[in-house]
XYZ file of C-alpha atoms in Angstrom:
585
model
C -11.482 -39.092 7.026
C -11.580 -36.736 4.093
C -7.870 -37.584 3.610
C -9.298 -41.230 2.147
C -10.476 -39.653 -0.705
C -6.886 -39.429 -2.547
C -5.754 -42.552 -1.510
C -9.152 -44.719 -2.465
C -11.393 -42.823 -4.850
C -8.924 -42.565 -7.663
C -8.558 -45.688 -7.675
C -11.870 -47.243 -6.967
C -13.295 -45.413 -9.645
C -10.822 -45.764 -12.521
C -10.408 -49.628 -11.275
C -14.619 -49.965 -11.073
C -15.245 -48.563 -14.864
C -12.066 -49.690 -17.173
C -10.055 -52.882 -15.339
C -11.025 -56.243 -13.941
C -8.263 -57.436 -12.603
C -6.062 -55.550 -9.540
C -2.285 -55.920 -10.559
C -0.425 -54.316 -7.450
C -0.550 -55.583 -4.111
C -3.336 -52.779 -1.718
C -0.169 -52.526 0.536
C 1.474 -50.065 -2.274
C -1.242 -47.408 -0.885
C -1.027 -48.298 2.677
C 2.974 -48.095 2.519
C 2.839 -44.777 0.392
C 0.771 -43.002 2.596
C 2.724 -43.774 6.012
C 5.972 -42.360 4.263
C 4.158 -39.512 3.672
C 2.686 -38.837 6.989
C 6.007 -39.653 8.332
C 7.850 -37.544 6.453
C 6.510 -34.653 4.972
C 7.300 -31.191 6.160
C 4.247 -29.909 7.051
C 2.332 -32.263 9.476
C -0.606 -29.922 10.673
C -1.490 -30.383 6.902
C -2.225 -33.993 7.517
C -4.906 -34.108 9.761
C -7.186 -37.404 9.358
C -4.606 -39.375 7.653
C -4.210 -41.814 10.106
C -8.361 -42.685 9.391
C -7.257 -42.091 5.913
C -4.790 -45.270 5.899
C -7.518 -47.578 7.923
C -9.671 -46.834 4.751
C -7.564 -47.984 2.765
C -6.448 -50.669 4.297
C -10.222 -52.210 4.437
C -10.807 -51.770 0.625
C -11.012 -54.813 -1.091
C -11.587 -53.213 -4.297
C -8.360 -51.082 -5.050
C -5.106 -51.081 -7.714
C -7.229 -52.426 -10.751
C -4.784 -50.068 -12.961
C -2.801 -52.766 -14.528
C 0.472 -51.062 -15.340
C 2.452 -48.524 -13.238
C 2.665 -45.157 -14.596
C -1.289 -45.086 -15.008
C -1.637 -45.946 -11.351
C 1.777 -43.836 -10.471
C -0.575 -40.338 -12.124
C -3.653 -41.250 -10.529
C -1.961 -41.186 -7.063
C -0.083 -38.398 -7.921
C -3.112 -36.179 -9.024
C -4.912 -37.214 -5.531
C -2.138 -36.899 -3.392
C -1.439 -33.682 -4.938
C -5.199 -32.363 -4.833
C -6.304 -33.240 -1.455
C -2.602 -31.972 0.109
C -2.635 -29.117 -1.766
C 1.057 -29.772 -2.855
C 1.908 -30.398 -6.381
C 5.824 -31.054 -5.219
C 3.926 -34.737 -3.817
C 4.943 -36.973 -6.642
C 4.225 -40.685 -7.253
C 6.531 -42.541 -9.609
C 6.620 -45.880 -11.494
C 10.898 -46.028 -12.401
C 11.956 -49.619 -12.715
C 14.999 -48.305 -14.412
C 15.922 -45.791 -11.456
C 19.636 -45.720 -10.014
C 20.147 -43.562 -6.992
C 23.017 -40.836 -7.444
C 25.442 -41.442 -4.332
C 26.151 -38.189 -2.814
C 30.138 -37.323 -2.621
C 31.469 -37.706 1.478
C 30.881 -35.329 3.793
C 34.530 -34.015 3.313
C 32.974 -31.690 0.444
C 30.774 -29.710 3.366
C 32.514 -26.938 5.246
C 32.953 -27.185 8.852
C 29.660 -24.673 9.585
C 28.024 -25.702 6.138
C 28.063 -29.830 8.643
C 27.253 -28.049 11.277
C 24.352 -26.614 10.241
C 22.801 -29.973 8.978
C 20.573 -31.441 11.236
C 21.201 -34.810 12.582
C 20.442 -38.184 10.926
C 19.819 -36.701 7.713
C 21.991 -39.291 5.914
C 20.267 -42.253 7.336
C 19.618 -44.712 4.432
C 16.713 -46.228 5.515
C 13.847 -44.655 7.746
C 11.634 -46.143 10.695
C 9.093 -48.513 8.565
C 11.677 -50.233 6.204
C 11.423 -47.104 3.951
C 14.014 -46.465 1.865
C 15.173 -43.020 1.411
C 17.098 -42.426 -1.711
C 19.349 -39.059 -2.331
C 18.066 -37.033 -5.099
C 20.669 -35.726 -8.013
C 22.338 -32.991 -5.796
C 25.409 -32.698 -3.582
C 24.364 -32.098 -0.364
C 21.356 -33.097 2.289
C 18.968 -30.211 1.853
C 18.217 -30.270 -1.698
C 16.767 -27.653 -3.910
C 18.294 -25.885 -6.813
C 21.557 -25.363 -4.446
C 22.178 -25.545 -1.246
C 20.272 -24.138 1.850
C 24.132 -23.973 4.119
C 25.477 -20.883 1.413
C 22.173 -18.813 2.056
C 23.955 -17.436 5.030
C 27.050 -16.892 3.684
C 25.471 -14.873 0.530
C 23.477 -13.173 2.457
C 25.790 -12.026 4.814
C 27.696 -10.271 2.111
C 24.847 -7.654 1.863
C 23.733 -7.107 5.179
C 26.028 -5.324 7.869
C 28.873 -6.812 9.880
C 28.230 -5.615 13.289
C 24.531 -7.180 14.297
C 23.777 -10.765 14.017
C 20.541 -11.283 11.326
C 18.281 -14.113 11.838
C 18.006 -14.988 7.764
C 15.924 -17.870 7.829
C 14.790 -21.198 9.787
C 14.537 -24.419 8.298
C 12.201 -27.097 9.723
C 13.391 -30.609 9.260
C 11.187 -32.921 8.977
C 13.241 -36.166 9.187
C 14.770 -34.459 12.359
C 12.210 -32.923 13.697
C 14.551 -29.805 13.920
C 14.316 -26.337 13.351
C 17.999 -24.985 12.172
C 18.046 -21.088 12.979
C 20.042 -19.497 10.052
C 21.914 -16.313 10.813
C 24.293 -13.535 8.932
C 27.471 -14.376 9.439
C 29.622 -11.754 11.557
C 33.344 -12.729 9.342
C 33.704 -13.209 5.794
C 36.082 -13.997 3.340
C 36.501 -10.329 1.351
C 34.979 -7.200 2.044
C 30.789 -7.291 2.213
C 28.991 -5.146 -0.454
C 28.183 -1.605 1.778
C 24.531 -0.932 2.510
C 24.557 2.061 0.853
C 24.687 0.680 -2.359
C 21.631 -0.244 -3.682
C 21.196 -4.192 -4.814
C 18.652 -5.503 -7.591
C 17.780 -9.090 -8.016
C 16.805 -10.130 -11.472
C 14.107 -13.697 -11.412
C 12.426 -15.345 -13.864
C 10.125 -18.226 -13.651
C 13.159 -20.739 -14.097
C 14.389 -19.350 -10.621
C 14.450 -22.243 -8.704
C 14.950 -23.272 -5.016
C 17.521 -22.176 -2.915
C 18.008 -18.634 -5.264
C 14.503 -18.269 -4.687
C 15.690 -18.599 -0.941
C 17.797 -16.280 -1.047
C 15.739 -13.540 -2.857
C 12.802 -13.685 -0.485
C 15.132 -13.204 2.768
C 16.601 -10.437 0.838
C 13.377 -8.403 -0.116
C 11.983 -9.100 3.302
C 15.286 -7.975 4.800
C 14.175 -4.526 2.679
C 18.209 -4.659 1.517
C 17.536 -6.034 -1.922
C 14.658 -4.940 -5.198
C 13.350 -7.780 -6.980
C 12.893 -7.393 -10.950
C 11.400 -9.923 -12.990
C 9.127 -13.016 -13.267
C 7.851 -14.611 -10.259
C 9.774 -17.413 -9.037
C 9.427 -20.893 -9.659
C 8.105 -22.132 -6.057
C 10.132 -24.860 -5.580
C 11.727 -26.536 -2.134
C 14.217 -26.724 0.362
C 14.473 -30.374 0.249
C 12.949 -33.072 -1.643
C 13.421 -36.522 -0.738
C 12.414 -39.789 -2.963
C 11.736 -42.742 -1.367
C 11.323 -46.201 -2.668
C 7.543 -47.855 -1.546
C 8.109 -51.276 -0.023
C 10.376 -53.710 -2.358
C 8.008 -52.519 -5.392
C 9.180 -49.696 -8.631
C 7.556 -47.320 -6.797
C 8.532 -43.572 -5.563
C 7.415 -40.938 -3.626
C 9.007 -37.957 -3.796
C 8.156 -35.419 -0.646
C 9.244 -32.100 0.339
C 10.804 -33.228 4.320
C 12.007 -29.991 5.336
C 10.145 -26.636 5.221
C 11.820 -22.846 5.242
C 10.204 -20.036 7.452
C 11.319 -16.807 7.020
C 11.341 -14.904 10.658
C 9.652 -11.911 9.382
C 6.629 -12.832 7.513
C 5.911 -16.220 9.000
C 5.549 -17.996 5.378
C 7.628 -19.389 2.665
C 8.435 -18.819 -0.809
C 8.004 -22.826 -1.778
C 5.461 -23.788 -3.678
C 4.544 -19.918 -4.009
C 7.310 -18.310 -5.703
C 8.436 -15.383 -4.897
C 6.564 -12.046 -6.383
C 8.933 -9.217 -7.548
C 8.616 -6.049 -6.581
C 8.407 -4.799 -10.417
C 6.825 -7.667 -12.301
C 8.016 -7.489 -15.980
C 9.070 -10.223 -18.632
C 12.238 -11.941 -17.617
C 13.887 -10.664 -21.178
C 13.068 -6.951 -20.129
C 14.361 -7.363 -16.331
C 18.055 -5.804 -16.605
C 16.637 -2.784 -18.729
C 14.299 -2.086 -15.722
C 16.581 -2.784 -13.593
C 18.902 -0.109 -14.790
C 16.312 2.430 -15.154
C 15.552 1.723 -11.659
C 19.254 2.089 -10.532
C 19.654 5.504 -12.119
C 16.555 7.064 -10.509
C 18.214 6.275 -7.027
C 21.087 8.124 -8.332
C 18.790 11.053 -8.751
C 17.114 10.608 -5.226
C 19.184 12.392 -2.719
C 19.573 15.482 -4.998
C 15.581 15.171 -5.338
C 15.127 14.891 -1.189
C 17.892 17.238 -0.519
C 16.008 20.018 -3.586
C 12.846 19.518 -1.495
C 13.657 19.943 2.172
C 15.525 23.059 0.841
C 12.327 24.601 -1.316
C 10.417 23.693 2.044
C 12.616 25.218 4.550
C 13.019 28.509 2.418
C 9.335 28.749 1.620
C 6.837 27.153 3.879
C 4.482 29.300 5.248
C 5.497 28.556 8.774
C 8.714 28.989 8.967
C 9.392 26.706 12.368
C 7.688 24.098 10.724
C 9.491 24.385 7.272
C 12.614 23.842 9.212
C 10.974 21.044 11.043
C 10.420 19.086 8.066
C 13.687 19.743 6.216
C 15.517 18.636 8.879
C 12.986 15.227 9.155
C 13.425 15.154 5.583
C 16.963 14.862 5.352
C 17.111 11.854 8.044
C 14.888 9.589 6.294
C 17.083 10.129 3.096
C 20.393 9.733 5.974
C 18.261 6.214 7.232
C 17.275 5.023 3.727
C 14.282 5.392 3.423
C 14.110 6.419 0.111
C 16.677 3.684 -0.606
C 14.422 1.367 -2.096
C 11.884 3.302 -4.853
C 11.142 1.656 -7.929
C 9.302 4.490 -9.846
C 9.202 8.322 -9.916
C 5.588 7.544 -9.347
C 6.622 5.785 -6.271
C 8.854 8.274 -5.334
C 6.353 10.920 -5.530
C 3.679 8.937 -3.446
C 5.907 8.459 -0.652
C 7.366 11.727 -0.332
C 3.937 13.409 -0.265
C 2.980 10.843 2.326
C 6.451 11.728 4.238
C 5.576 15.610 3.749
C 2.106 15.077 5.118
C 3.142 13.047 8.177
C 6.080 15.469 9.002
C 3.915 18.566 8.529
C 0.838 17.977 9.275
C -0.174 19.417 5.751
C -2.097 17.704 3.389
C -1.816 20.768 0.892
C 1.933 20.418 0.786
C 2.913 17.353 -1.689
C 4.162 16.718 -4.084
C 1.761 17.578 -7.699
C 2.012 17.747 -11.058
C 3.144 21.112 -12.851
C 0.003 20.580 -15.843
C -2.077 23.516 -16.065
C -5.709 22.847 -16.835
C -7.070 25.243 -19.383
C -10.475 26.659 -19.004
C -12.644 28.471 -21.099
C -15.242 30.992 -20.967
C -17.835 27.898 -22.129
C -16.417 25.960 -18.799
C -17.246 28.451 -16.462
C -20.815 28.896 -17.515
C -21.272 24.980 -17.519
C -18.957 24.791 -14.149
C -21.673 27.619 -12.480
C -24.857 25.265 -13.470
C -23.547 22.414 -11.971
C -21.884 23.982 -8.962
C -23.931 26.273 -7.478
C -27.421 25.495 -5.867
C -29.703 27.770 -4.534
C -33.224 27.338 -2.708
C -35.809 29.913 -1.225
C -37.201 28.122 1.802
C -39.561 28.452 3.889
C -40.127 31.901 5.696
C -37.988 33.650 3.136
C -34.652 31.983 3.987
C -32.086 32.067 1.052
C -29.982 28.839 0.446
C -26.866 29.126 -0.891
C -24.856 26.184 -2.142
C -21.305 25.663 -3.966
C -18.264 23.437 -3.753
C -14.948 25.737 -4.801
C -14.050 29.254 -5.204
C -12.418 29.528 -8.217
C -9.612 32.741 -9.216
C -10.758 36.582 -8.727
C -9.611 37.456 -12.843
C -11.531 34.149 -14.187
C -14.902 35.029 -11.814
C -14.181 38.985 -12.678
C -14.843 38.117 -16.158
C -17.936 35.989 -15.504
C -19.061 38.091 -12.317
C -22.510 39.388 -14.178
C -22.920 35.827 -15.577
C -23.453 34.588 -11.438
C -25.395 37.375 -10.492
C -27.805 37.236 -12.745
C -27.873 33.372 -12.961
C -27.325 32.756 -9.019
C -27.263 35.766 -6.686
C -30.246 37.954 -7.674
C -32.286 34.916 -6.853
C -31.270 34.892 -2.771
C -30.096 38.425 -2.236
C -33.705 39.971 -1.307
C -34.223 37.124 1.477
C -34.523 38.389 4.941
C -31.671 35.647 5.939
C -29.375 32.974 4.437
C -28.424 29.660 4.712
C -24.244 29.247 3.293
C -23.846 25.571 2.780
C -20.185 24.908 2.598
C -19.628 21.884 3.517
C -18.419 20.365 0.315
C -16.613 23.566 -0.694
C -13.191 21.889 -1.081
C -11.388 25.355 -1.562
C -9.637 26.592 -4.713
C -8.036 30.247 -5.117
C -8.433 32.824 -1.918
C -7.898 35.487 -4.753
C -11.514 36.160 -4.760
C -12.224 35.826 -1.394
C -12.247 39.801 -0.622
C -14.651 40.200 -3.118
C -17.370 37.351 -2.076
C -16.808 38.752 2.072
C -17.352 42.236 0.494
C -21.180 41.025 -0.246
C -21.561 40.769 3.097
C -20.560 43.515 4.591
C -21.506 47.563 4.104
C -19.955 49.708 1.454
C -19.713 52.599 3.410
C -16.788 51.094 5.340
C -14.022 49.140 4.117
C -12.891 46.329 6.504
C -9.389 44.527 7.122
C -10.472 41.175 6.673
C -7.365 39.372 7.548
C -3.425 40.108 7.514
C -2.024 37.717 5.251
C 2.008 36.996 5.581
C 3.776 35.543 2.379
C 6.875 33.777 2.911
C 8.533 33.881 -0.141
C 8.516 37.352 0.120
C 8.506 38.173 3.416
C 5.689 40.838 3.375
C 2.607 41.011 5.291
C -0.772 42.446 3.268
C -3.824 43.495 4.888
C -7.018 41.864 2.633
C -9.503 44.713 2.293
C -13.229 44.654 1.433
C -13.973 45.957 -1.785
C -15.913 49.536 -2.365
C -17.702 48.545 -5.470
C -19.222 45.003 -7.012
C -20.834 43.388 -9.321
C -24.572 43.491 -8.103
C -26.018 44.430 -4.846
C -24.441 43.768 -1.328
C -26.542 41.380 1.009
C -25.495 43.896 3.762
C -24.263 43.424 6.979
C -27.651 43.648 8.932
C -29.510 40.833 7.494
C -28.785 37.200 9.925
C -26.347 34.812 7.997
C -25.629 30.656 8.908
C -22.702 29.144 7.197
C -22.820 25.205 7.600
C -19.175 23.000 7.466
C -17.825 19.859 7.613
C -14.626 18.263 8.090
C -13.999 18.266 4.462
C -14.767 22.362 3.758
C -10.673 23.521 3.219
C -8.883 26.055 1.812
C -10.596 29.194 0.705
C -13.287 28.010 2.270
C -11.659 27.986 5.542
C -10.382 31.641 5.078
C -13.637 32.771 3.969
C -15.570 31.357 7.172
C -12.677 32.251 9.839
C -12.901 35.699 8.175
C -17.209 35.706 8.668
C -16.718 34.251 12.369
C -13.801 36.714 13.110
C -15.921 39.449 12.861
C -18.988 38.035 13.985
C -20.329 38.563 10.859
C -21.625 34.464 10.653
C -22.698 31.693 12.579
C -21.184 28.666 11.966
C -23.173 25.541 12.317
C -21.751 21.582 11.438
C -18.283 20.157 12.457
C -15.105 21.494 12.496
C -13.635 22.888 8.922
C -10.365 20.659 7.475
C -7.739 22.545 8.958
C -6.120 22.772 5.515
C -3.839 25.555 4.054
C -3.741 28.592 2.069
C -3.844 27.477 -1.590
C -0.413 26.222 -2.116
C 2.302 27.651 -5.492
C 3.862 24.680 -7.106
C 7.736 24.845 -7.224
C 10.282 22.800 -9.537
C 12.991 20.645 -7.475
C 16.015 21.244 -9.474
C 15.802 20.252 -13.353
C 14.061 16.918 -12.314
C 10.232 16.356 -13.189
C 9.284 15.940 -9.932
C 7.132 19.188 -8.373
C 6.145 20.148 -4.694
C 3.365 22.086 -3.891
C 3.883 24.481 -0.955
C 1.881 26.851 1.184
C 3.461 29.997 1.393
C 0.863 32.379 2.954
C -0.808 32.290 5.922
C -3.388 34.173 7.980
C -2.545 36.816 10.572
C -1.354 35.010 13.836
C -1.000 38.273 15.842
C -3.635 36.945 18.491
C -3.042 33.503 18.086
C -3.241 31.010 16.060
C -5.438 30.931 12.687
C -7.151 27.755 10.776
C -4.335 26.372 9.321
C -3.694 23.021 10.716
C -6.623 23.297 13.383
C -9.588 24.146 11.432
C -12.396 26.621 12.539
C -14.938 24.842 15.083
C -18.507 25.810 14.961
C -20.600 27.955 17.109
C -22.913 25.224 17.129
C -21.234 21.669 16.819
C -23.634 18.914 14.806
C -22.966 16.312 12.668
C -22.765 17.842 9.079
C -25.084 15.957 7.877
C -27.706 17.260 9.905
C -26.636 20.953 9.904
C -28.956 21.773 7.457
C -32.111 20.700 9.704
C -30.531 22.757 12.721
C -29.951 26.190 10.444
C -33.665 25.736 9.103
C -34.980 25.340 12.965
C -33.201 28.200 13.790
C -34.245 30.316 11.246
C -37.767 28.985 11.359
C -37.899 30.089 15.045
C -37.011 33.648 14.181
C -38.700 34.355 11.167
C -41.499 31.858 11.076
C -45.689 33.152 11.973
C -45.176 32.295 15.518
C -43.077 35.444 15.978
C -46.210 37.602 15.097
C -48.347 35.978 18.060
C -46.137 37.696 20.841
């Protein structure tokens, strides 16, 4: 019933406040809206108009507009609103003169036999007339729908049969499959080769046609405006024996791979920029592709020659190289693009998230940073029975906390290092430099033995080093007798990782929370070729003698809990040992 509303309210209203007398016969409405539910291409958006047209046809007070192109807008505006179509037109043309389309002779044999049947009737069932609008051939836009095959086949490969596009018909009631065509006149435009359409807002119709099947067939890059939205086919057809039109959209394309359309829509580009700046980006565009197998080629190589693990390295290179071979990096737009896919590529081939690509910046830091970096990044607590709590987020590089080293004891360490145990919360710590993870194990061991903490391998070099505690340090050691309770999370990586496999490897630690990241040694950043693009690699790893490390895996717990309520479980655990009840036995 809601479908009334554009066919009567317009007109009650308008006719109710400014006219007296109706000048146009109520069947006007009444005939308009059957050739609309009769013809237009989508149906299911019609629902009610049947009730819609019994409304109508009741009204007694309707078509008080007394001259035609008032009461041709009004309808026009409701039809439009309540279908949600703006391609619905209603037209007042006294004047109008059908163009006659030229024979059928000017279709090609396939171009005829892809038109569905009964498309040139003259007249429809109601004594509607259907009148041609000003183009050549049955399904009308801005070209015809019969060549979308045909262009499209000249980008798309010979030996597998595409399904382009399907048109529904309303007129018909058909649905014409279109398909790539396996023979062509002239040779087809090889796949390799990368294609770039340029729209603007005045692309219209069947172009915009062929553009979406294009980008949706991933074989073409759209630059420019979005399209203009228009149709397939439009039909106009005369209402009754009066001066009026309608103009309807009868048939309807749906492309096979998203399911929608482009009409009405327009199609969206892939890089949106002013029509009048299209080709420029579009050339830019065309010579980064140039650049791209050299860039994928200059990365699987730095990988396979430097990745910590060198089976895996050689894994990746060799993935690497067949999505480049496959074209997958075929269709970037941007180096920033580029970069996000082939550190999404390098993460899903390596299982890595430290190797990526990065950017080559430095950050400077000054003395003045570190001070303000150590206030806001460590935390420390005395709880309850004299248990020390120890908090921060990143280790940063040995030389930059060498020269600040008195600056944390004094501010942070003195403060925890006379409690009978400790509480290491590193569950945010997100990594940073292992260079100065020696010297923070050292503080937890004795001095009067020095300890192989861990045999690190560096590929780029191909040398193993043992990583020693240190003899002397910057303040006093915590020892290696007093109980210590280092809490992770999935997101503690990097040095952090090293720092607690070293602590549980020697039993030195309990670990309490969830497993650790399973990250990597702190990665070196490498340049691929004389491009500005930049990978960042891991190229150490810990010893793997007995098996495997915490690269990749992470470091489970001694005691699995949620992270979130590690904290609680260390305190318990402490409290049990340390707290008054302990004096009772």
């Amino acid at each position: 019933m809601a479908k009334a509303i554009f066919l009567v309210a317009p007109l009650l209203v308008l006719g109710n406040v400014f006219f007296i007398n109706a000048s146009f016969s109520p069947s006007i409405i009444l005939d308009m809206a059957k050739i609309i539910m009769d013809n237009y291409c989508s149906p299911e958006k019609l629902a009610g108009m049947k009730e819609a047209i019994a409304t109508a046809g009741g009204n007694t007070e309707v078509l008080n507009i007394p001259d035609g192109e008032s009461l041709a807008r009004v309808l026009s505006s409701g039809v439009q609103t309540t279908v949600s179509d703006p391609r619905l037109e209603v037209s007042y043309e006294p004047n109008y003169v059908p163009v006659v389309p030229p024979a059928d002779a000017c279709l090609t044999p396939r171009a005829a036999r892809c038109r569905p049947p009964d498309l040139d009737q003259a007249r429809h069932p109601g004594g509607k007339h259907r009148l041609p609008e000003d183009r050549s051939h049955p399904w009308r836009g801005a070209g015809d729908i019969t060549g979308v095959p045909y262009l499209v086949s000249y980008f798309t490969d010979a030996e597998s049969v595409i399904h382009i596009d399907s048109v529904y018909d309303r007129l018909s009631n058909t649905t014409t499959k279109l398909n790539s065509l396996t023979t062509l006149l002239g040779a087809r435009y090889e796949l390799s080769k990368p294609l770039i359409l340029l729209t603007s807002k005045n692309t219209k119709g069947i172009a915009e046609d062929v553009a979406y099947c294009l980008q949706n067939l991933k074989r073409a890059t759209i630059v420019g405006e979005k399209t203009a939205g228009g149709s397939v086919k439009v039909d106009k057809f005369k209402v009754g024996d009066t001066d009026f039109y309608v103009t309807v959209p009868t048939a309807k394309s749906i492309n096979p791979i998203t399911g929608s359309s482009w009409e009405v829509t327009g199609v969206t580009p892939d890089v949106e920029v002013n029509a009048e700046d299209a080709l420029a980006t579009a050339i830019k565009i065309l010579n980064l592709r140039a650049k791209v197998p050299a860039i994928i080629e200059g990365s699987a190589t730095l990988i396979a020659d430097n990745y910590a693990f060198e089976d895996i390295g050689a894994h990746v290179a060799e993935k690497l190289r067949g999505l480049l071979a496959n074209g997958e990096y075929s269709m970037v737009i941007s180096r920033e693009r580029l970069e996000t896919k082939l550190s999404a590529d390098l993460k899903t081939l390596s299982g890595d998230k430290s190797l990526k690509t990065t950017s080559n910046i430095p950050v400077p830091a000054t003395h003045e940073m570190f001070i303000e970096l150590i206030k806001v990044s460590f935390h420390y607590e005395i709880l309850e029975n004299n248990i020390g709590y120890l908090r921060f987020d990143m280790f940063g590089d040995f030389e930059e906390v060498k020269a600040i080293a008195q600056i944390i004891v004094e501010h942070v360490w003195n403060k925890v290092v006379n409690t009978d145990a400790m509480i290491l919360d590193l569950r945010n710590n997100i990594g940073g430099p292992t260079t100065a993870i020696a010297g923070f194990c050292s503080y937890f061991f004795d001095a009067d033995k020095q300890v192989v903490l861990d045999k690190l391998y560096d590929r780029t070099t191909g040398n193993t080093t043992e990583l020693l505690s240190l003899p002397e340090l910057t303040g006093p050691r915590y020892g290696s007798k007093k109980s210590l309770i280092i809490l992770t999370s999935g997101t503690t990586a990097g040095a952090a990782e090293e720092f607690v496999y070293i602590m549980k490897k020697h039993g030195r630690a309990m670990i309490v929370g969830d497993t650790t990241a399973g990250s990597s040694h702190p990665p070196k950043t490498f340049s691929v070729g004389e491009t500005n693009i930049f990978l960042s690699i891991p190229t150490i790893h810990s010893d793997t003698s007995n098996g495997p490390a915490w690269e990749g895996a992470g470091i489970a717990p001694h005691i699995p809990v949620p992270a979130a309520g590690a904290l609680e479980v260390a305190k318990g655990i402490f409290n049990k040992h340390f707290g008054p009840q302990k004096l009772t036995t």
